[in-house]
Short mmCIF file of C-alpha atoms in Angstrom, two decimals:
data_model
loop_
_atom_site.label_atom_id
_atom_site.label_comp_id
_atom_site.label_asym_id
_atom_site.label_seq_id
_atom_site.Cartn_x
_atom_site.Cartn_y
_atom_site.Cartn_z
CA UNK A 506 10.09 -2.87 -5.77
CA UNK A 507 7.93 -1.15 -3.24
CA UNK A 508 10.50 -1.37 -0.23
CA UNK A 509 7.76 -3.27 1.43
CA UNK A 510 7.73 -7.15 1.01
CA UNK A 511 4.91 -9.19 1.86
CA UNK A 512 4.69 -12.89 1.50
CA UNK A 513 3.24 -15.08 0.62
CA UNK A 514 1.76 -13.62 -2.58
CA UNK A 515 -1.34 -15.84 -2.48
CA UNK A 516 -2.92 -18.28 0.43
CA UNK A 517 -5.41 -20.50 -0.16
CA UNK A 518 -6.75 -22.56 3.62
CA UNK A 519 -9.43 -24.37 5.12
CA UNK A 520 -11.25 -22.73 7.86
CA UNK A 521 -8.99 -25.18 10.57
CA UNK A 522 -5.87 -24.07 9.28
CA UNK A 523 -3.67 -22.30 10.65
CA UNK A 524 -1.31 -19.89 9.14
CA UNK A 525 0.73 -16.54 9.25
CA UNK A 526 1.01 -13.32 6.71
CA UNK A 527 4.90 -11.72 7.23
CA UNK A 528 5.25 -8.29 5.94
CA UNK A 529 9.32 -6.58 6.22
CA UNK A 530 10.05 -3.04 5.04
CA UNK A 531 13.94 -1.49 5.39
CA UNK A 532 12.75 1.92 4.93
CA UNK A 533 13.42 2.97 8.28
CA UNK A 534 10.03 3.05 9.09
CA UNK A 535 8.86 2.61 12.85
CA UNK A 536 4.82 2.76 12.26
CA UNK A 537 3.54 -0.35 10.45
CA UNK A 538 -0.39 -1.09 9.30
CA UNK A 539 -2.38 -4.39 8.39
CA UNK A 540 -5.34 -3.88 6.00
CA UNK A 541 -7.79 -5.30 4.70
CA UNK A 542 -9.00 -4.65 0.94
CA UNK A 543 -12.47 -6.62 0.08
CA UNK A 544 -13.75 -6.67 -3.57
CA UNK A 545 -16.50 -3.87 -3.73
CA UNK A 546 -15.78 -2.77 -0.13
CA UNK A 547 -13.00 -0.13 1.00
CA UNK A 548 -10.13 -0.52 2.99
CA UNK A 549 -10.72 -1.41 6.07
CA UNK A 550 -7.97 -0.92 8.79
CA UNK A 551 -7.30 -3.24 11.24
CA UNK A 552 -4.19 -3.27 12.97
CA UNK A 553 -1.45 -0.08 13.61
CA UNK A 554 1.87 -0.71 15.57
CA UNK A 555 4.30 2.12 16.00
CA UNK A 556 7.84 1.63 17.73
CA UNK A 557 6.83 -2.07 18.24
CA UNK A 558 3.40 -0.81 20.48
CA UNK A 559 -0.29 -1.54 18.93
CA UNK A 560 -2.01 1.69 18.88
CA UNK A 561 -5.13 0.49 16.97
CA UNK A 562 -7.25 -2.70 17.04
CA UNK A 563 -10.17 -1.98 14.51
CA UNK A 564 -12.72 -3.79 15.93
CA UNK A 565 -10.69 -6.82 14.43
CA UNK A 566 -12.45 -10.31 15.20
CA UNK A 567 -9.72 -12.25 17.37
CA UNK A 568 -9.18 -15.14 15.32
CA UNK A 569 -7.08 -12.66 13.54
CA UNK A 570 -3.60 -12.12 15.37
CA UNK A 571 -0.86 -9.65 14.71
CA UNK A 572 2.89 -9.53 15.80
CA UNK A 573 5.02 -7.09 15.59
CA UNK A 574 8.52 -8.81 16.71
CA UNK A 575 10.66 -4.98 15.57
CA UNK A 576 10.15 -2.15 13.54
CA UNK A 577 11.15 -3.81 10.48
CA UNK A 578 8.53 -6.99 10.64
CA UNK A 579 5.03 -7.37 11.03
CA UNK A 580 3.21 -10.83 11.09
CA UNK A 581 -0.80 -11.46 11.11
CA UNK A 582 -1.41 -14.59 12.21
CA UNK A 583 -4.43 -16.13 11.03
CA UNK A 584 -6.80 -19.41 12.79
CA UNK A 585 -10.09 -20.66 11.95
CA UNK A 586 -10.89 -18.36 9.58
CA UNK A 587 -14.07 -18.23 7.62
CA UNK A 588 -14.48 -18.01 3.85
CA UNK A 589 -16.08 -14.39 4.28
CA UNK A 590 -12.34 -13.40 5.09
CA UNK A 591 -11.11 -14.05 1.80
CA UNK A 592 -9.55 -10.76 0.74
CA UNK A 593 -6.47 -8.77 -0.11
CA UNK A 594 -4.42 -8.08 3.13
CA UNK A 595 -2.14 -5.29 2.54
CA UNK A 596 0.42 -4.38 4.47
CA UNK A 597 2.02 -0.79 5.27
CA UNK A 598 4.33 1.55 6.64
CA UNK A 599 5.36 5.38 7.44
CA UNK A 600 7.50 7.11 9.78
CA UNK A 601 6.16 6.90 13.37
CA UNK A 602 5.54 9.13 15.82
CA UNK A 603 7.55 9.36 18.55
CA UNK A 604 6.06 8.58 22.33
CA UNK A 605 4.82 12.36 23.58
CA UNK A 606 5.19 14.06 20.35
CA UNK A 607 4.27 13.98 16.92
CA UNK A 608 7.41 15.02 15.04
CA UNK A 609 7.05 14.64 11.04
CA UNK A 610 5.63 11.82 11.06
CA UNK A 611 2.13 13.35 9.62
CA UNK A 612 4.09 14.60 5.94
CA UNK A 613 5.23 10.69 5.63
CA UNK A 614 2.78 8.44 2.68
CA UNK A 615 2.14 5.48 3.65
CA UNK A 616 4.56 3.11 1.83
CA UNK A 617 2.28 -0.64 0.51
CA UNK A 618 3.16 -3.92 -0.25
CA UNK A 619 1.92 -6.17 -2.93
CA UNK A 620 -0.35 -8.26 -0.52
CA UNK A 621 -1.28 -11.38 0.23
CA UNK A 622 -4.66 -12.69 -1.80
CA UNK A 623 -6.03 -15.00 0.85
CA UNK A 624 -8.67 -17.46 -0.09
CA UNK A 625 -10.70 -19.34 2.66
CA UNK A 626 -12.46 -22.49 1.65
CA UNK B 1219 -12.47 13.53 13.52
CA UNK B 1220 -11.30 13.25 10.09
CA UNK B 1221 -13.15 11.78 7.04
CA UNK B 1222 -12.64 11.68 3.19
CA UNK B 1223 -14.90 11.43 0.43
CA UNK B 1224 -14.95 10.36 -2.93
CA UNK B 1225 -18.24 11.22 -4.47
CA UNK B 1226 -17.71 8.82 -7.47
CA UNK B 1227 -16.88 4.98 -7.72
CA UNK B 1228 -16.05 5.39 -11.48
CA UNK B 1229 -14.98 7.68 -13.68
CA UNK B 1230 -14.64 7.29 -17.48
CA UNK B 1231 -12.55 9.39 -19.55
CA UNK B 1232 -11.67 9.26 -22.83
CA UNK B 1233 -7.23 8.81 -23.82
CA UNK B 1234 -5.95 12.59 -23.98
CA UNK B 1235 -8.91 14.48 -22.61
CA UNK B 1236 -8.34 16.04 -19.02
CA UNK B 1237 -9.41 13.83 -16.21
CA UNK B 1238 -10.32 14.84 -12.48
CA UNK B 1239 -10.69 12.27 -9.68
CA UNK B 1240 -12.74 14.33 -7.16
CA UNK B 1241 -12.29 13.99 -3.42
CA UNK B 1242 -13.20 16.10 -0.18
CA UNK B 1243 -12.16 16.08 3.20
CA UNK B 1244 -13.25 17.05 6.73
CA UNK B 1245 -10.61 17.97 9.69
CA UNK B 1246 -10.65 19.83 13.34
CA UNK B 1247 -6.66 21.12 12.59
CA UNK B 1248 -4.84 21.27 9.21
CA UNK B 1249 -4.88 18.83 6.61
CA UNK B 1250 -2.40 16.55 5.35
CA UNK B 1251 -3.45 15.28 2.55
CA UNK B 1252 -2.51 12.54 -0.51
CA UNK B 1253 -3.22 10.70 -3.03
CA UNK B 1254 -2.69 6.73 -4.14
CA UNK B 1255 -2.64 4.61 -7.14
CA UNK B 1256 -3.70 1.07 -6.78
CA UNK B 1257 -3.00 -1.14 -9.76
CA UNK B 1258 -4.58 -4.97 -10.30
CA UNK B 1259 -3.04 -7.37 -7.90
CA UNK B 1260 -0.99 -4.92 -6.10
CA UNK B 1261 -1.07 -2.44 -3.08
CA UNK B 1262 -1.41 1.30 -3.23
CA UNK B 1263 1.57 3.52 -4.32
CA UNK B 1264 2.08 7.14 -3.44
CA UNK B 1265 1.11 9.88 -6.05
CA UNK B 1266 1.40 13.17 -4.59
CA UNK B 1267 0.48 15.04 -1.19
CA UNK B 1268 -0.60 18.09 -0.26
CA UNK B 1269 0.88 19.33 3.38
CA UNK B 1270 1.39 23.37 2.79
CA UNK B 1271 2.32 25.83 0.77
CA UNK B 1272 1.32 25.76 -3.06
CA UNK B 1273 -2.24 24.87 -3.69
CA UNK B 1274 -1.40 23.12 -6.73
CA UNK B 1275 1.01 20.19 -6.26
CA UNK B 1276 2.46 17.51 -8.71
CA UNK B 1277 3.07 14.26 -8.25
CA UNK B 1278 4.21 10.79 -10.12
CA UNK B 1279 3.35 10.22 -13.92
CA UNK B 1280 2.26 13.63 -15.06
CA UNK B 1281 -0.82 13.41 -12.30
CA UNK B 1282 -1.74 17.09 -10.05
CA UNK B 1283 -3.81 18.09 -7.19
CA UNK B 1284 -5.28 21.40 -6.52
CA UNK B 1285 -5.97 22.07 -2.79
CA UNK B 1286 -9.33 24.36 -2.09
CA UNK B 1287 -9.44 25.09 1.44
CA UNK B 1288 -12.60 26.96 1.15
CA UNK B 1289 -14.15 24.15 -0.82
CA UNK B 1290 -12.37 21.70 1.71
CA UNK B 1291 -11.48 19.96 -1.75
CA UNK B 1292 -8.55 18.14 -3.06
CA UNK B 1293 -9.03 16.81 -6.38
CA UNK B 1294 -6.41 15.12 -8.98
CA UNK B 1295 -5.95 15.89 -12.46
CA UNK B 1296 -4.04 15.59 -15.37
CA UNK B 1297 -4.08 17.58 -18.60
CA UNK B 1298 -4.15 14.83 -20.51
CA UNK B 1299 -5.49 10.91 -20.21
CA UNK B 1300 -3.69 7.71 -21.07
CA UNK B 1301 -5.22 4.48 -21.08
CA UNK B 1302 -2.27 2.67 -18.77
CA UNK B 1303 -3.74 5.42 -15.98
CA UNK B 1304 -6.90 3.00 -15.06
CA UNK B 1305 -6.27 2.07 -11.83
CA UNK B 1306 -8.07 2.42 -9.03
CA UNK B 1307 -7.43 6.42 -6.88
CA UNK B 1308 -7.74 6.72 -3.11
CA UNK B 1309 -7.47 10.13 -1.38
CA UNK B 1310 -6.57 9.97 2.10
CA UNK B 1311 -5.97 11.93 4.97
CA UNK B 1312 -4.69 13.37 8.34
CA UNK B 1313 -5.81 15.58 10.41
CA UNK B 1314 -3.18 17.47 11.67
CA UNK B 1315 -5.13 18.28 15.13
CA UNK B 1316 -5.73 14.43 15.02
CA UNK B 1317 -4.49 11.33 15.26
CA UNK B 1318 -1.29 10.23 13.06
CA UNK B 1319 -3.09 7.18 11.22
CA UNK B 1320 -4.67 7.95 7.71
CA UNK B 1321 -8.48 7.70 6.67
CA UNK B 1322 -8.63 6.81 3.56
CA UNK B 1323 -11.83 7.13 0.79
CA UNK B 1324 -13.72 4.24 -0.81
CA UNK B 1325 -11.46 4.74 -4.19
CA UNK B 1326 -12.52 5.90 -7.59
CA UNK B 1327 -11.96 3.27 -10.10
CA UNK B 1328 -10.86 5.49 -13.25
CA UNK B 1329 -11.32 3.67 -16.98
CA UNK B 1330 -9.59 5.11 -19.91
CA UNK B 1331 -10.99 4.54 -22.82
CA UNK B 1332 -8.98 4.10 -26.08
#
């Protein structure tokens, strides 16, 4: 048990699908992180909420969503995808930083889930 | 700006020699810095992290990491190899004049062999 659950586990969809990733963590955690882990390649970052407000947007191609409802829940929602998307999408979280300061929040790992293994066909 | 490198993709040790997992960083401020296990078909777990104090720190499952700041190194190590170590090792970082959100290295994929 990681204290970060993502589901579902795997995902397989057609490129006119489409579907949502959900990623919850009770750690107490207020900065959450989507990633994405390609065979061969390294992880790539593409999304970063903390207290509920996207800091980061990697470059992330818009058919690609996120949502990030509270600090406990993160969604990526996902439409028209193409099959060079298939990957691991991991999801994360730390301790945040709080707006105007940066508190402890730089001594706190990063804290994974299992993934989703999404396949586009 | 803060970066990370991990000079090798793959390391191959044999079960009970030492092993290091090399890895070098690059930051305006201080570093915090740390170091992740990534089994098959799951995410990355915590090791160990380096934020001040001791040079050499120790972490989950008999695994250690000696901070150089004059080498701008942090590499892991353990004394001794099993084969249930191969995994795939990311070092990552912060830089503490810098923003909050980690950079992380390609990975080192580390084989044990029996």
């Amino acid at each position: 048990e990681t204290g970060v659950t993502q589901t579902p586990r795997h995902l397989v969809m057609g490129m006119t699908n489409k579907k949502s990733l959900k990623c919850e963590q009770h750690l107490g955690h207020n900065a959450m992180y989507w990633y994405k882990q390609s065979a061969k390649k390294p992880l790539e970052l593409m999304f970063v909420y903390n207290f509920k407000e996207q800091t980061e947007n990697n470059s992330v191609p818009s058919r690609f969503s996120p949502e990030c409802p509270n600090s406990s829940h993160l969604f990526l929602h996902l439409h028209t995808l193409q099959p060079e998307d298939s990957a691991l999408y991991l999801c994360a979280s730390s301790q945040g930083v709080n707006p105007g300061g940066r508190g402890s929040s730089y001594n706190s790992p990063l804290h994974f889930g299992n993934g989703t293994r999404l396949t586009v066909t | 700006a803060q970066s990370v490198a991990q000079p090798e993709d793959q390391v191959n040790v044999a079960e009970g020699n030492p092993l290091t997992v090399k890895c070098t960083y690059s930051v305006s401020g201080n570093p915090y810095l740390f170091w992740y296990v990534q089994y098959p078909n799951r995410g990355l777990q915590f090791l160990l992290k380096y934020i001040t104090g001791d040079n050499l720190v120790k972490g989950s499952y008999g695994f250690e990491a000696e901070f150089n700041k004059s080498q701008t190194s942090f590499h892991l190590k353990k004394p001794s190899a099993l084969v249930s170590d191969s995994a795939l090792y990311f070092c990552a970082v912060r830089d503490g004049g810098g923003s909050y959100i980690p950079t992380f290295g390609r990975g080192t994929s580390l084989i044990v062999h029996p």
